CSV table of C-alpha atoms in Angstrom, one decimal:
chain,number,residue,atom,x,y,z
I,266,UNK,CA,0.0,0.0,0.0
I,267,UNK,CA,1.5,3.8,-0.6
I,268,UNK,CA,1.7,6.2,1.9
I,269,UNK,CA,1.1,9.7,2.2
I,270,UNK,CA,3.2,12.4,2.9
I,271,UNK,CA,2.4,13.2,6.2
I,272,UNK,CA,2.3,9.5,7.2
I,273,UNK,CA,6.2,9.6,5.8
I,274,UNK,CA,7.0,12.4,8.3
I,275,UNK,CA,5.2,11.0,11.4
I,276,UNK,CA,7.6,7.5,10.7
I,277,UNK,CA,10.1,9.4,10.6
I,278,UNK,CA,9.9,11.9,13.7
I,279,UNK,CA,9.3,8.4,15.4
I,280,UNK,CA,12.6,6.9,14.1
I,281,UNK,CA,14.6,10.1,15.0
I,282,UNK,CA,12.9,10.3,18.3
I,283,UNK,CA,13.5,6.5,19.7
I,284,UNK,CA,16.7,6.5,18.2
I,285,UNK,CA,17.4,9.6,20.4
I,286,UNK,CA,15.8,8.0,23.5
I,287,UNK,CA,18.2,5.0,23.0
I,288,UNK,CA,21.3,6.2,22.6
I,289,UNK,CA,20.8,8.7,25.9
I,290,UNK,CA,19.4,5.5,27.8
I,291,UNK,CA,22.4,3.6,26.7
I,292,UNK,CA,25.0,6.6,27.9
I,293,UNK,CA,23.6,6.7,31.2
I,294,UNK,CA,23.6,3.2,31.8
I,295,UNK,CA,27.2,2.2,30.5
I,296,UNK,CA,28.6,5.2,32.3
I,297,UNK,CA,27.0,4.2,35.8
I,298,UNK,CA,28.0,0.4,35.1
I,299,UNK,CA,31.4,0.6,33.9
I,300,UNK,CA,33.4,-1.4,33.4
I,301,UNK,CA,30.6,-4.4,33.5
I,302,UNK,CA,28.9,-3.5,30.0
I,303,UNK,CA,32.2,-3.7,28.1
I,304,UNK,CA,33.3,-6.7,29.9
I,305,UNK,CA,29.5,-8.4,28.7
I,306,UNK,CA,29.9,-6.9,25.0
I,307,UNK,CA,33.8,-8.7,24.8
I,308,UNK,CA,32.3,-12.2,25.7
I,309,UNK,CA,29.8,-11.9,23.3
I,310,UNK,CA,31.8,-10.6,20.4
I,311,UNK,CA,33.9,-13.7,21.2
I,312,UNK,CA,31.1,-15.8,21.3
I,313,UNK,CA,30.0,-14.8,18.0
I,314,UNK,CA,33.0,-15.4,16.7
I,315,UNK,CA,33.4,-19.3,18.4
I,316,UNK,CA,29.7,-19.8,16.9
I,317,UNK,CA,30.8,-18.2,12.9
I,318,UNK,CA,33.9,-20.5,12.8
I,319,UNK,CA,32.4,-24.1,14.3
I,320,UNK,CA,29.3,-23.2,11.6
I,321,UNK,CA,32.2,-23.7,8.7
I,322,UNK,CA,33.2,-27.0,10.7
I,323,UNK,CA,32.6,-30.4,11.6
I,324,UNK,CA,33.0,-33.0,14.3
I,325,UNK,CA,34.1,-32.3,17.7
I,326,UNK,CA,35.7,-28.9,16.8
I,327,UNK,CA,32.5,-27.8,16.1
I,328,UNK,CA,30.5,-29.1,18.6
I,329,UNK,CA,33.2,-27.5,20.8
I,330,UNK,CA,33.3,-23.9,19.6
I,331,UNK,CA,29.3,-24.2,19.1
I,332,UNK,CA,28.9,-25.1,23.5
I,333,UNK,CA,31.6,-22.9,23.7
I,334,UNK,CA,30.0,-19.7,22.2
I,335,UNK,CA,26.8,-20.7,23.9
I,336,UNK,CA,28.7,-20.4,27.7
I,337,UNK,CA,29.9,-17.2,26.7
I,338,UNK,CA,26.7,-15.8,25.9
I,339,UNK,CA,25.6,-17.3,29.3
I,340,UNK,CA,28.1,-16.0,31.3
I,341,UNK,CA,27.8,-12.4,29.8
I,342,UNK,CA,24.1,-12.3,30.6
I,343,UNK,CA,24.3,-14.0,34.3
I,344,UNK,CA,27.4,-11.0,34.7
I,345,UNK,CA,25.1,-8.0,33.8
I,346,UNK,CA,21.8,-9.7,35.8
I,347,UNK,CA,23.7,-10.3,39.0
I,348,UNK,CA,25.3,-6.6,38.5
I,349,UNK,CA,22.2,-4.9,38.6
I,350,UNK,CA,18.9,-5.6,37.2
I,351,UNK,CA,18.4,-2.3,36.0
I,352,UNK,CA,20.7,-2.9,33.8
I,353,UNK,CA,19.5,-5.5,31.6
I,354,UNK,CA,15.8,-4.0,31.7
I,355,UNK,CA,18.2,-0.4,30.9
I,356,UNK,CA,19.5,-3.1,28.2
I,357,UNK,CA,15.8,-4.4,26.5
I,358,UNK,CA,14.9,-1.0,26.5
I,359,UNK,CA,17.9,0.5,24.9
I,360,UNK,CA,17.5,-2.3,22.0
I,361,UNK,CA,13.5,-1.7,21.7
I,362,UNK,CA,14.0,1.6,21.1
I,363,UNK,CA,16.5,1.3,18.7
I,364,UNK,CA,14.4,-1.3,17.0
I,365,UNK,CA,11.3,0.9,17.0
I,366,UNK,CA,13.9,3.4,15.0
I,367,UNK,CA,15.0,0.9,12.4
I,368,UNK,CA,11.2,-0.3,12.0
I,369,UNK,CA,10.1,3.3,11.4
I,370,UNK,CA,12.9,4.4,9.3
I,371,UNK,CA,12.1,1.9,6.7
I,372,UNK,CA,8.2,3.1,6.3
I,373,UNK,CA,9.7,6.7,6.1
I,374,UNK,CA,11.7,5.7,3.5
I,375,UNK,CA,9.6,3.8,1.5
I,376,UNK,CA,8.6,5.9,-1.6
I,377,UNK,CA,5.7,5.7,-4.2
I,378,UNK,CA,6.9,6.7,-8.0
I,379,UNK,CA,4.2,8.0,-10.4
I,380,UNK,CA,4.5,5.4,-13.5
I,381,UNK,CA,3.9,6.9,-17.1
I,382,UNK,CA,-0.3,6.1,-18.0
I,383,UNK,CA,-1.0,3.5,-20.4
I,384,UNK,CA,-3.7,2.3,-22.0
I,385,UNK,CA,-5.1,-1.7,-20.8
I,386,UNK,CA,-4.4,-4.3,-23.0
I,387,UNK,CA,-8.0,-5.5,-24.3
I,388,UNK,CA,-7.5,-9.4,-24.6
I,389,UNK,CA,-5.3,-10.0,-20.9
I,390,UNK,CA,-4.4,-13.7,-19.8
I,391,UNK,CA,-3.6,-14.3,-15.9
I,392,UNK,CA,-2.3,-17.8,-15.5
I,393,UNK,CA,-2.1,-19.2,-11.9
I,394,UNK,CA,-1.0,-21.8,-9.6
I,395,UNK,CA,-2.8,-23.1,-7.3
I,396,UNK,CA,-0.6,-24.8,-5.5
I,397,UNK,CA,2.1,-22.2,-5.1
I,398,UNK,CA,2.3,-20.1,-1.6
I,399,UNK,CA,-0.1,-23.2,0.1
I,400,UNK,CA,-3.2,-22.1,-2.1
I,401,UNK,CA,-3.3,-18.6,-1.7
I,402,UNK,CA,-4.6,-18.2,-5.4
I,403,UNK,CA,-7.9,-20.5,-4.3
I,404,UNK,CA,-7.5,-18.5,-0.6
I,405,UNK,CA,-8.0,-15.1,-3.1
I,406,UNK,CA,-10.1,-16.2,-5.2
I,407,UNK,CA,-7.7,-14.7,-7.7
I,408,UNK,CA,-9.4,-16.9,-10.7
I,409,UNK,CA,-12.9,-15.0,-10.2
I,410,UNK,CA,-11.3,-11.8,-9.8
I,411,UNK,CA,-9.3,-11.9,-12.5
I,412,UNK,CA,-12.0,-12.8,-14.5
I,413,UNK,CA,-14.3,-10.1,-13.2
I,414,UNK,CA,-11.6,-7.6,-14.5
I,415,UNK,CA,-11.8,-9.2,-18.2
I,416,UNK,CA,-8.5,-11.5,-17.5
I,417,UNK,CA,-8.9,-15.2,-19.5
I,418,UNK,CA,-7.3,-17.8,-16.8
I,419,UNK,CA,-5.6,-21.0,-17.2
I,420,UNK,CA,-4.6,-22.8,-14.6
I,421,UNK,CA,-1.3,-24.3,-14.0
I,422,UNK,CA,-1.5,-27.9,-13.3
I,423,UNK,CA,1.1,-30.6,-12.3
I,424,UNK,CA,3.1,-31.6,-15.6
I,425,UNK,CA,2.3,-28.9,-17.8
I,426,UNK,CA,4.6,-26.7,-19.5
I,427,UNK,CA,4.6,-23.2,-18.2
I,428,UNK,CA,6.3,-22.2,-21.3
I,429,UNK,CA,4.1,-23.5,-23.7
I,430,UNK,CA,0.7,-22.1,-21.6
I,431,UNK,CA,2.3,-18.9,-22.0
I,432,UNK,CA,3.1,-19.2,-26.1
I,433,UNK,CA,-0.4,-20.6,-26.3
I,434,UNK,CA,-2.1,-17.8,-24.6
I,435,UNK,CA,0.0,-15.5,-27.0
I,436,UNK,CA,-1.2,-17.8,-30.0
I,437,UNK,CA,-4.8,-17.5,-28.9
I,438,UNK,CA,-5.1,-13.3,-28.9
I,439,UNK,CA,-3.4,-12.4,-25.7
I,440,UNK,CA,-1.7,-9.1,-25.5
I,441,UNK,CA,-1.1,-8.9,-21.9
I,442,UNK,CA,0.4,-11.8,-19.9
I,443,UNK,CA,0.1,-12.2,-15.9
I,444,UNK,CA,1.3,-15.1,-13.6
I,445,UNK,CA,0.3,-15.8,-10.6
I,446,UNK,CA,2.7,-18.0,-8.9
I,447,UNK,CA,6.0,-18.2,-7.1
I,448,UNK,CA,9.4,-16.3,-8.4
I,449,UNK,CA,10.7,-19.4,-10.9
I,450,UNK,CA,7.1,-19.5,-12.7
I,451,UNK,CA,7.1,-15.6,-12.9
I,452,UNK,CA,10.7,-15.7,-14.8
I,453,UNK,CA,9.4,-18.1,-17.6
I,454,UNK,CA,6.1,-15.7,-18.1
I,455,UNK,CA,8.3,-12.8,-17.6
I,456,UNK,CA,10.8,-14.3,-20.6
I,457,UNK,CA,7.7,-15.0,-22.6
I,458,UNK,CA,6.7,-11.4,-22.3
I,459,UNK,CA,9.2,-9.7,-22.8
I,460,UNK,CA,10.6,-11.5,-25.9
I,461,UNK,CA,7.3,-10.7,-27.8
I,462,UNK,CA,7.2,-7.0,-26.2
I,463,UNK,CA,3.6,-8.1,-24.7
I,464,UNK,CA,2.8,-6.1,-21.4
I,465,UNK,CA,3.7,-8.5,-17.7
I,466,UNK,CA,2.0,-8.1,-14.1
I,467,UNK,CA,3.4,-10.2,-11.5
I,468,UNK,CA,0.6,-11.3,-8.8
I,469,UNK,CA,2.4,-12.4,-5.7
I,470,UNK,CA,0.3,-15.5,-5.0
I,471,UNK,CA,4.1,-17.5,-4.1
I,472,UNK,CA,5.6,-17.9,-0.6
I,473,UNK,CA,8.3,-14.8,-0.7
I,474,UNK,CA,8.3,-13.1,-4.4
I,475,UNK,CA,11.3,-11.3,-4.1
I,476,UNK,CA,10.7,-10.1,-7.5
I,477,UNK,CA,7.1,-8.4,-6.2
I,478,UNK,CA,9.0,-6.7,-4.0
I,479,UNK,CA,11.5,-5.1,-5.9
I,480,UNK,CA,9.5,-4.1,-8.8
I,481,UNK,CA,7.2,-1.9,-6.4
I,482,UNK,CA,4.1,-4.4,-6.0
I,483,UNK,CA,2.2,-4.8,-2.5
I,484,UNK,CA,2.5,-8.7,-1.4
I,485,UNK,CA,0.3,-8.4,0.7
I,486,UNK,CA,-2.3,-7.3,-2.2
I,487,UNK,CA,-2.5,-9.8,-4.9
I,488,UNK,CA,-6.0,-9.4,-5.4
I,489,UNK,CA,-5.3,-5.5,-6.0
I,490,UNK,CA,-2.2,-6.5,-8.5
I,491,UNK,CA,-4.6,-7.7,-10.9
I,492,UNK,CA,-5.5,-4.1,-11.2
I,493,UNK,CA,-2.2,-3.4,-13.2
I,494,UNK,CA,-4.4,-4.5,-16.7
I,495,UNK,CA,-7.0,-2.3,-15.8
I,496,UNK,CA,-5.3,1.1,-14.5
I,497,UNK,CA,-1.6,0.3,-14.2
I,498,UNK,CA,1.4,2.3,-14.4
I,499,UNK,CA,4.1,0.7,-16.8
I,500,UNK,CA,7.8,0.5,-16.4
I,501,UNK,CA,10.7,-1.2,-18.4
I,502,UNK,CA,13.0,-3.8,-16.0
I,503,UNK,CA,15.7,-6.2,-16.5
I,504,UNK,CA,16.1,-9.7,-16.6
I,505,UNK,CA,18.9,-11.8,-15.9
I,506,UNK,CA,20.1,-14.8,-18.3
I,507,UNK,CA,22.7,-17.9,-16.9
I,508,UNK,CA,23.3,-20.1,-20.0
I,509,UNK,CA,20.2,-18.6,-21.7
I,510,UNK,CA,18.0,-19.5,-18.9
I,511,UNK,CA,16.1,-15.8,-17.4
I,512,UNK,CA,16.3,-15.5,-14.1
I,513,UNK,CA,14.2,-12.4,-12.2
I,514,UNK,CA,16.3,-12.5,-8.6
I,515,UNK,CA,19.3,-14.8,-8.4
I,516,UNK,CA,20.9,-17.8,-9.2
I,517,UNK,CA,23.4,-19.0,-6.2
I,518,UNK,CA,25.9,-21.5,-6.3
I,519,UNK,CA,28.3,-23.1,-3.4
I,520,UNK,CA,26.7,-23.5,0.1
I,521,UNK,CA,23.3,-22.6,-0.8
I,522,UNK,CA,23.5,-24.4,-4.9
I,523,UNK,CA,23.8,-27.7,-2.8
I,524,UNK,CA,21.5,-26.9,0.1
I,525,UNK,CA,18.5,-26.5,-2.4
I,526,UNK,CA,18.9,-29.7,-4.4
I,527,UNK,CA,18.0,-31.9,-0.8
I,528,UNK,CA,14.7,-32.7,-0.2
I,529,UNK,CA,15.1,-31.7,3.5
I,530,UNK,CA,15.7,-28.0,2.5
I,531,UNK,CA,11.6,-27.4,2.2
I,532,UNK,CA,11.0,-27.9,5.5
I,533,UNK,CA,14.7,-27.5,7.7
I,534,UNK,CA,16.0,-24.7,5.3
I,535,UNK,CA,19.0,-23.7,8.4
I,536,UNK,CA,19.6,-27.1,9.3
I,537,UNK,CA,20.0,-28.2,5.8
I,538,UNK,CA,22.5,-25.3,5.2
I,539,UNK,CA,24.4,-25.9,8.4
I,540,UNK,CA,25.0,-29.7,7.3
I,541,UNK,CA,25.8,-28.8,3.7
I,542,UNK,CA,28.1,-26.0,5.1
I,543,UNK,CA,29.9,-28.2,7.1
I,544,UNK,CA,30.4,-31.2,4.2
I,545,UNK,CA,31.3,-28.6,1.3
I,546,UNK,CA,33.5,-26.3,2.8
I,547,UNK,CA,37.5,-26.8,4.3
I,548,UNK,CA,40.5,-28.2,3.2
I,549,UNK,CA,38.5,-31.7,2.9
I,550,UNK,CA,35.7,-30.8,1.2
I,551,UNK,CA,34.3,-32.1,-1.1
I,552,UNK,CA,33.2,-29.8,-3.4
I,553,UNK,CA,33.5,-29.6,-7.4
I,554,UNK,CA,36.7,-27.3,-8.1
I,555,UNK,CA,35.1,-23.7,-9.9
I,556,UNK,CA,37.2,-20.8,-11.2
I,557,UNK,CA,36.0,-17.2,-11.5
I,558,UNK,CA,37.6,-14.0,-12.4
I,559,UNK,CA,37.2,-10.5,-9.8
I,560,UNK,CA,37.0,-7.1,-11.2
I,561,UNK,CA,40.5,-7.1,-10.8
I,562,UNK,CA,41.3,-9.6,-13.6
I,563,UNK,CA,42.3,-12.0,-10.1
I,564,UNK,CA,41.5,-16.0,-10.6
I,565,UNK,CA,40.2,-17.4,-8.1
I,566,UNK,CA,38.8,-21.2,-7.1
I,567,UNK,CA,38.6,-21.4,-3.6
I,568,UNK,CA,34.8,-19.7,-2.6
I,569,UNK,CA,31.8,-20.9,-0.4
I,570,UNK,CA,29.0,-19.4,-2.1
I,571,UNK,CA,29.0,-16.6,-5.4
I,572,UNK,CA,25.1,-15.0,-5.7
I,573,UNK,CA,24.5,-13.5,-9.3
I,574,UNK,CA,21.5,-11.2,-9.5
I,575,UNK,CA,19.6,-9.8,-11.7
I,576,UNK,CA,21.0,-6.1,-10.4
I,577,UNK,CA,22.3,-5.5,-7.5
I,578,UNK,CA,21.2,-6.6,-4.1
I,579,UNK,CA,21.3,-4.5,-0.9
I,580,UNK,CA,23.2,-6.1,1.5
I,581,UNK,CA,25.3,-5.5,4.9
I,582,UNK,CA,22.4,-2.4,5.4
I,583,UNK,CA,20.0,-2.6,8.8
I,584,UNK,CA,17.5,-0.8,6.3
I,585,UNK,CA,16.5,-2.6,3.0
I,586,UNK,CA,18.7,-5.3,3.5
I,587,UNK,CA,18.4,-7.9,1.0
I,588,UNK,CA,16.4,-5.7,-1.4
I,589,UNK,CA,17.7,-4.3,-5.2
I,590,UNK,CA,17.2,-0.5,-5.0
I,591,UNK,CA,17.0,-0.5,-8.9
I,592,UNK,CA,16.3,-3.5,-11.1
I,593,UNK,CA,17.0,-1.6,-14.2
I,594,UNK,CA,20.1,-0.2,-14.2
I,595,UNK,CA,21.5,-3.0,-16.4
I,596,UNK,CA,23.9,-4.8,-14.4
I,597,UNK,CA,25.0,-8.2,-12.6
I,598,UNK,CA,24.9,-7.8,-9.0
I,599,UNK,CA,27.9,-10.5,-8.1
I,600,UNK,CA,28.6,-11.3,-4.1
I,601,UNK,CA,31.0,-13.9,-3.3
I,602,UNK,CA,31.5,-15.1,0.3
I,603,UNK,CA,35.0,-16.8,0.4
I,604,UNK,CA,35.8,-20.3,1.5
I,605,UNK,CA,37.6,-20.1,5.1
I,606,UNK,CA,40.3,-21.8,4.3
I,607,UNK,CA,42.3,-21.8,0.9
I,608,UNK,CA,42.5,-24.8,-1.1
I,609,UNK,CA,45.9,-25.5,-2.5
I,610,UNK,CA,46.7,-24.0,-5.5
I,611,UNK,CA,43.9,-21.1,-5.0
I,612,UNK,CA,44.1,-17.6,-4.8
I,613,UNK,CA,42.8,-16.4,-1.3
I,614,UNK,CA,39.9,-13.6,-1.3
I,615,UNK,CA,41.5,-10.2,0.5
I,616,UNK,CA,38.0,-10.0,2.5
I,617,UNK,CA,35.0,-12.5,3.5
I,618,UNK,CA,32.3,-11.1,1.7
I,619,UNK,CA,32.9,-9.4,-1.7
I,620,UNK,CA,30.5,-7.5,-4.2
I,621,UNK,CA,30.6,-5.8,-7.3
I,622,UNK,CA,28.7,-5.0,-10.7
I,623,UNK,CA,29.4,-6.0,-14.1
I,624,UNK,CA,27.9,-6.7,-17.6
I,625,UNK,CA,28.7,-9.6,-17.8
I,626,UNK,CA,29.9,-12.9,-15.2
I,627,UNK,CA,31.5,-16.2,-15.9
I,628,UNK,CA,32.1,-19.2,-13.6
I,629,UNK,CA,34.5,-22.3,-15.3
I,630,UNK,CA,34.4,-25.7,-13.7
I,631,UNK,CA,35.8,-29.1,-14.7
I,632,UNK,CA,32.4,-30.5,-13.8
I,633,UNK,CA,28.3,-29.4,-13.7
I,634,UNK,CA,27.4,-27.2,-11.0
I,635,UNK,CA,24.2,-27.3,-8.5
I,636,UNK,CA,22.5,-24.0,-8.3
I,637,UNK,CA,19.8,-22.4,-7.2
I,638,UNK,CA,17.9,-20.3,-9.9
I,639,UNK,CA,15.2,-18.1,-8.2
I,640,UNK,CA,15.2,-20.6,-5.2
I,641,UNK,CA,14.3,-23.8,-7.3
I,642,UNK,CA,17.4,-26.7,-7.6
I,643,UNK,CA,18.9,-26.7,-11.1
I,644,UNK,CA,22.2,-28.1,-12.6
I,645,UNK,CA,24.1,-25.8,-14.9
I,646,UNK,CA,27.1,-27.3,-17.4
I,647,UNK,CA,30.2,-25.8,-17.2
I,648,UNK,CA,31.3,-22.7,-18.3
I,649,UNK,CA,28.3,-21.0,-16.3
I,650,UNK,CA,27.7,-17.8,-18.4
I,651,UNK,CA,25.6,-15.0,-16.8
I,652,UNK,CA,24.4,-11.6,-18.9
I,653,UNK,CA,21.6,-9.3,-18.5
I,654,UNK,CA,18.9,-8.1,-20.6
I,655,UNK,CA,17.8,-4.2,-20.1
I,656,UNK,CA,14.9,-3.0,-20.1
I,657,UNK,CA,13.5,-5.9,-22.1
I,658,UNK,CA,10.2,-6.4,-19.3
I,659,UNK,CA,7.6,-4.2,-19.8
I,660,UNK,CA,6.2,-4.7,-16.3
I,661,UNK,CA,2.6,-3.2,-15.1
I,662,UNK,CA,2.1,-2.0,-11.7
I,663,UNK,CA,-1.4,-1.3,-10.3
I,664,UNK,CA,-1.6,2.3,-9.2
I,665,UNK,CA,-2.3,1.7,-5.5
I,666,UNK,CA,0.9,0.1,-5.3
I,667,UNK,CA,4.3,1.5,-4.4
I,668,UNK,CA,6.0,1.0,-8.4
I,669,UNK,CA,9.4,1.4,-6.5
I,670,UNK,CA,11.8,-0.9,-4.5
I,671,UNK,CA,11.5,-0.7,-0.3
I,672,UNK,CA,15.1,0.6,-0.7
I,673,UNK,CA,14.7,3.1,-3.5
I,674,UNK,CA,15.1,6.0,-1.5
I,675,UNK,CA,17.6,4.7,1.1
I,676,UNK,CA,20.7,6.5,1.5
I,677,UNK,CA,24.0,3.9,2.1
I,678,UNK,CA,25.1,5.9,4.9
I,679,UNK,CA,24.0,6.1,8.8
I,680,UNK,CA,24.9,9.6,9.1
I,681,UNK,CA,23.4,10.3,5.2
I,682,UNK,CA,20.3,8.3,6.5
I,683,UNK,CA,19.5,10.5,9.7
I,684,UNK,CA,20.2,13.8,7.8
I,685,UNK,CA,17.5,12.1,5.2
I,686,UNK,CA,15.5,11.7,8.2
I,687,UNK,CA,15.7,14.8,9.4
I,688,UNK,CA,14.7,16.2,6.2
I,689,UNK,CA,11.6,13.7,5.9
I,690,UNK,CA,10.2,14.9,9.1
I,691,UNK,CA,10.9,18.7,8.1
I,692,UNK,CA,8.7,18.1,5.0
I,693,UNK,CA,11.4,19.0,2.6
I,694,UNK,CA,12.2,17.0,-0.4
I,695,UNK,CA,14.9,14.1,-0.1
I,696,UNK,CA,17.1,13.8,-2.9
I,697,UNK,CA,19.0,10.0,-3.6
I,698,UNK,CA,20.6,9.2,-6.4
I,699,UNK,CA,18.2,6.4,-8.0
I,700,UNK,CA,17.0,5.5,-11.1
I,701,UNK,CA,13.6,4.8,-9.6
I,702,UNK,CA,13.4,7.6,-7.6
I,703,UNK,CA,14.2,10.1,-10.1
């Protein structure tokens, strides 16, 4: 749902005001318990640590730095109860507040773009799944809405070919497609549209649709997405391609390109991560032998996970984390988490976590590689090529809906963010440099 200007500068007052409150709780308490507080913040910084490292081993080691970490923890909150109570209900209030500041900040910064008019398609075609997001389309009734909005459906059952509903629609007078369904079904609609230049609505009737998200659509309005062929806004986005497959979010491989491919992921999505974690990465591992190049020119084989996206993600940020502030700038997002220990032979990553953008990405391996495309388990053969196509989606957007990315408006910065905030809740204009907030 959008959000009016005033409602924008009452989230923000609220964010700069509990932030405030927190950071002068937190003073006063640290200074009248010194040196307790620092003493309870080094035993859990080490305790993080001890649980980081045992998750990227196995056996007893890890079992060890795992109980470890969790004694640690224990002893730093039994230090700061016995010291005083008032300091750990000082502590729960200081990390409410600051909480309540995040929360708020990210509604103040959540903008709604104006999207050029365009006339509705006369013959659209919504098809759904009814199985995807645990019924939700049959929940919503979205086959009787659609249909009360002049949509033809087909429904997608097991076996069929998405692809070849899609063409078929096309063949039969569409000239609008819409899929209701999780993010893998919305990439082969989305590739449908786009390559016969046919308008595309994406109704979030799947568990997460990440793609929803970023291209400005409510999630929590399906119903109201099918609105986007009867008074939408239209905008052109990119898709990504890896070995001339489109992808609309990501495609991971590593930690997570092995994870997806057990049946246990489903339903134990950490557990199944931890396990694979432990069996894929180390000196030991074993794990198919993959060489990529960094921005640098730099070859490198030794890595636990590399995440391609379809433009580039938000990540390391408290607000809009794991969000794409644009999706059509016409670039690779590519993040690579190195492997914690170097492999003989390999050239070691200068930091943990690595990002950058490119063009285009390429991945060599003396075997196939497990992936994750979108979150559904594929195998991809060796070389792994990776490209983007700009602007190529010509995606509708009801008009109650934002149009625009949670983090389209978001500053990188915390100082840059406050002084955003500050402006918000002044009522003046707030100026960041983004192609979907220009």
């Amino acid at each position: 749902m959008t959000q009016s200007a005033g409602q924008r500068r009452g989230f923000a007052i609220l964010s700069l005001a509990s932030g405030a409150l927190g950071v002068v709780i937190a003073i006063v308490s640290a200074g009248k318990q010194f040196p307790v507080g620092l003493i309870a913040l080094v035993l859990l910084l080490v305790a993080a640590g001890l649980a980081v490292d045992g998750l990227f081993n196995i056996g007893n080691r890890r079992l060890a730095e795992l109980v470890i970490a969790v004694i640690l923890a224990v002893v730093a909150i039994v230090i700061v109860v016995l010291r005083s109570w008032w300091l750990l209900i000082g502590t729960l209030v200081v990390i409410a507040l600051f909480a309540i500041a995040i929360a708020a900040a990210s509604r103040a910064f959540r903008v709604s773009v104006p999207l050029p008019v365009v006339a509705p398609p006369s013959a659209p075609v919504l098809i759904y799944n009814r199985r995807s997001g645990d019924g939700k389309a049959d929940r919503l009734h979205l086959a009787d809405e659609a249909e009360r909005r002049g949509y033809r459906t087909i429904e997608l059952v097991k076996g069929d070919d998405l692809r070849a509903l899609a063409e078929g629609a096309i063949a039969n007078g569409a000239d609008a497609l819409a899929m209701a369904g999780g993010d893998g079904s919305q990439a082969v609609v989305a590739d449908v549209a786009a390559t016969h230049d046919l308008p595309y609505a994406c109704i979030p009737s799947g568990t997460r649709n990440h793609f929803a998200l970023d291209l400005g659509v409510d999630r929590d309005d399906a119903v109201g997405a099918l609105d986007s062929f009867v008074e939408g806004g239209e905008r052109r986005v990119d898709l990504g391609v890896v070995n001339g497959q489109v992808f609309v979010n990501n495609v991971s491989l590593g930690v997570y390109g092995e994870a997806v491919q057990r049946e246990s992921y489903r339903n134990a999505k950490a557990k199944t991560l931890l396990d694979v974690a432990s069996q894929v990465l180390g000196p030991n591992a074993d794990q198919p032998s993959v060489s990529w190049h960094d921005p640098n020119g730099t070859e490198h084989e030794s890595v636990a996970a590399i995440m391609v996206s379809n433009n580039q993600y938000r990540l390391g940020h408290i607000i809009g984390s794991g969000t794409r502030p644009s999706i059509e700038d016409g670039l690779l997002g590519v993040a690579v988490i190195a492997d914690p220990t170097s492999r003989p032979g390999s050239t070691r990553l200068q930091h943990l976590w690595s990002e950058w953008v490119a063009p285009t990405f390429e991945i060599d391996s003396d075997t196939d590689l497990n992936a994750g495309i979108d979150g559904e388990a594929a195998t991809l053969t060796a070389p792994v090529r990776f490209e983007i196509r700009h602007q190529v989606l010509r995606a509708r957007i009801a008009r109650q809906h934002p149009g625009a990315s949670p983090s389209a408006d978001v500053p990188d910065g915390a100082l840059d963010s406050v002084r955003a905030l500050f402006r918000i809740a002044l009522g003046q204009p707030v100026h960041v440099a983004t192609h979907q907030a220009a």
